[in-house]
Short mmCIF file of C-alpha atoms in Angstrom, two decimals:
data_model
loop_
_atom_site.label_atom_id
_atom_site.label_comp_id
_atom_site.label_asym_id
_atom_site.label_seq_id
_atom_site.Cartn_x
_atom_site.Cartn_y
_atom_site.Cartn_z
CA MET A 1 -0.05 0.05 0.17
CA PHE A 2 1.15 3.50 0.98
CA GLY A 3 4.97 4.11 2.29
CA LEU A 4 6.55 0.97 -0.50
CA PHE A 5 9.55 2.21 -2.17
CA GLN A 6 10.26 0.91 -6.03
CA GLY A 7 14.37 1.38 -5.59
CA SER A 8 15.22 4.61 -4.05
CA THR A 9 11.96 6.48 -5.56
CA PRO A 10 9.50 7.14 -3.38
CA ALA A 11 5.68 5.29 -4.77
CA TYR A 12 2.68 6.65 -5.16
CA GLN A 13 -0.68 4.61 -5.62
CA ASN A 14 -2.01 4.14 -9.03
CA LEU A 15 -5.95 3.49 -8.15
CA THR A 16 -9.03 2.97 -10.54
CA PRO A 17 -12.16 5.18 -10.34
CA THR A 18 -13.76 2.69 -8.17
CA GLN A 19 -10.40 2.04 -5.61
CA PHE A 20 -10.12 6.57 -5.52
CA ALA A 21 -13.95 6.87 -4.44
CA GLN A 22 -13.80 4.55 -1.75
CA ALA A 23 -10.63 6.24 -0.66
CA LEU A 24 -11.82 9.64 -0.49
CA ARG A 25 -13.89 8.71 2.27
CA GLN A 26 -10.74 8.56 4.88
CA PRO A 27 -10.87 10.36 6.81
CA GLY A 28 -8.24 13.48 6.42
CA ALA A 29 -8.08 13.27 3.13
CA VAL A 30 -7.02 15.73 0.61
CA LEU A 31 -8.34 16.02 -3.31
CA LEU A 32 -6.94 17.37 -5.95
CA ASP A 33 -7.12 18.64 -8.90
CA VAL A 34 -3.85 19.54 -11.13
CA ARG A 35 -5.79 20.60 -14.54
CA ARG A 36 -5.52 24.18 -15.29
CA PRO A 37 -7.97 26.45 -13.14
CA ASP A 38 -10.84 26.50 -16.38
CA GLU A 39 -10.63 22.92 -16.67
CA PHE A 40 -11.70 23.05 -13.18
CA ALA A 41 -14.23 25.41 -13.35
CA GLY A 42 -15.93 23.15 -16.74
CA GLY A 43 -16.04 20.48 -14.13
CA HIS A 44 -14.15 18.86 -11.14
CA LEU A 45 -14.73 15.95 -8.09
CA PRO A 46 -16.74 17.47 -4.52
CA GLY A 47 -14.38 18.81 -2.59
CA ALA A 48 -11.09 19.18 -4.82
CA ILE A 49 -8.65 21.87 -4.30
CA ASN A 50 -6.67 23.19 -7.65
CA ILE A 51 -3.37 23.71 -7.21
CA ASP A 52 -1.80 23.54 -11.60
CA VAL A 53 0.77 21.50 -11.75
CA THR A 54 2.22 22.88 -15.57
CA ALA A 55 1.63 26.31 -13.96
CA PRO A 56 4.89 28.22 -11.75
CA GLY A 57 5.19 27.38 -7.99
CA PHE A 58 3.52 24.21 -8.20
CA ALA A 59 5.71 23.09 -5.86
CA GLN A 60 5.74 25.66 -3.36
CA ARG A 61 1.74 25.92 -4.02
CA VAL A 62 1.30 21.93 -2.78
CA ALA A 63 4.80 22.37 -0.15
CA ALA A 64 1.50 23.72 2.03
CA LEU A 65 0.27 21.28 2.04
CA ASP A 66 -0.30 18.53 5.04
CA LYS A 67 2.41 16.19 4.08
CA THR A 68 0.78 13.43 6.48
CA ARG A 69 -2.81 13.31 5.22
CA PRO A 70 -3.49 11.40 2.96
CA LEU A 71 -2.82 12.93 -0.87
CA TYR A 72 -6.17 11.85 -3.54
CA VAL A 73 -4.27 13.82 -6.88
CA TYR A 74 -6.78 13.57 -10.65
CA CYS A 75 -6.49 15.61 -13.53
CA ARG A 76 -8.14 14.78 -17.66
CA SER A 77 -6.86 11.98 -18.34
CA GLY A 78 -4.40 10.88 -15.69
CA ALA A 79 -1.09 12.41 -16.82
CA ARG A 80 -0.50 15.09 -15.95
CA SER A 81 -1.87 13.75 -12.25
CA ALA A 82 0.85 10.90 -12.36
CA ASN A 83 4.07 13.90 -13.07
CA ALA A 84 2.11 16.03 -9.80
CA ALA A 85 1.91 12.49 -7.52
CA SER A 86 6.03 11.32 -8.62
CA GLN A 87 6.99 15.41 -7.85
CA LEU A 88 4.63 15.14 -4.45
CA THR A 89 6.31 11.51 -2.91
CA THR A 90 9.05 13.55 -3.68
CA ALA A 91 8.64 16.29 -2.45
CA GLY A 92 7.74 14.33 1.33
CA PHE A 93 4.20 13.75 0.47
CA GLU A 94 4.09 10.49 2.67
CA GLN A 95 0.24 8.88 1.07
CA VAL A 96 -0.57 10.03 -2.63
CA ALA A 97 -2.83 8.85 -4.84
CA ASN A 98 -3.61 9.28 -8.75
CA LEU A 99 -6.52 8.61 -10.82
CA LEU A 100 -6.36 6.42 -13.55
CA GLY A 101 -7.77 7.33 -16.48
CA GLY A 102 -8.94 11.00 -14.67
CA VAL A 103 -12.14 12.46 -14.47
CA LEU A 104 -12.26 10.59 -18.11
CA ASP A 105 -13.30 8.10 -16.22
CA TRP A 106 -14.85 8.80 -13.20
CA PRO A 107 -18.33 8.02 -12.61
CA GLU A 108 -20.19 9.99 -11.24
CA LYS A 109 -20.96 13.62 -12.07
CA LEU A 110 -18.80 16.82 -11.64
CA VAL A 111 -19.48 19.70 -9.62
CA ARG A 112 -19.34 22.92 -10.78
CA GLN A 113 -18.85 26.28 -8.27
#
């Protein structure tokens, strides 16, 4: 599960939408949408915070998050969130999970603000 190491690189988990939805129910879970703000505004998972992985300052913005809380990361298709998950584990986040397939494979309705 969490905290496993693959060689010298900290590992994150890749979760299917069903696994991701179940894992989000745990207390203290943080949901991070790493898409652009315009994508986020078009629809996102309920309770998500938006920090664009492609924007300057991504590392500084996520550094403000609690590294001990479980962090669930997603994007449109799973590619940017996999990149973000790798950066987050390298930065010392203990429990990081990536949504396989991103919002394209998410079975539930997205919310808009």
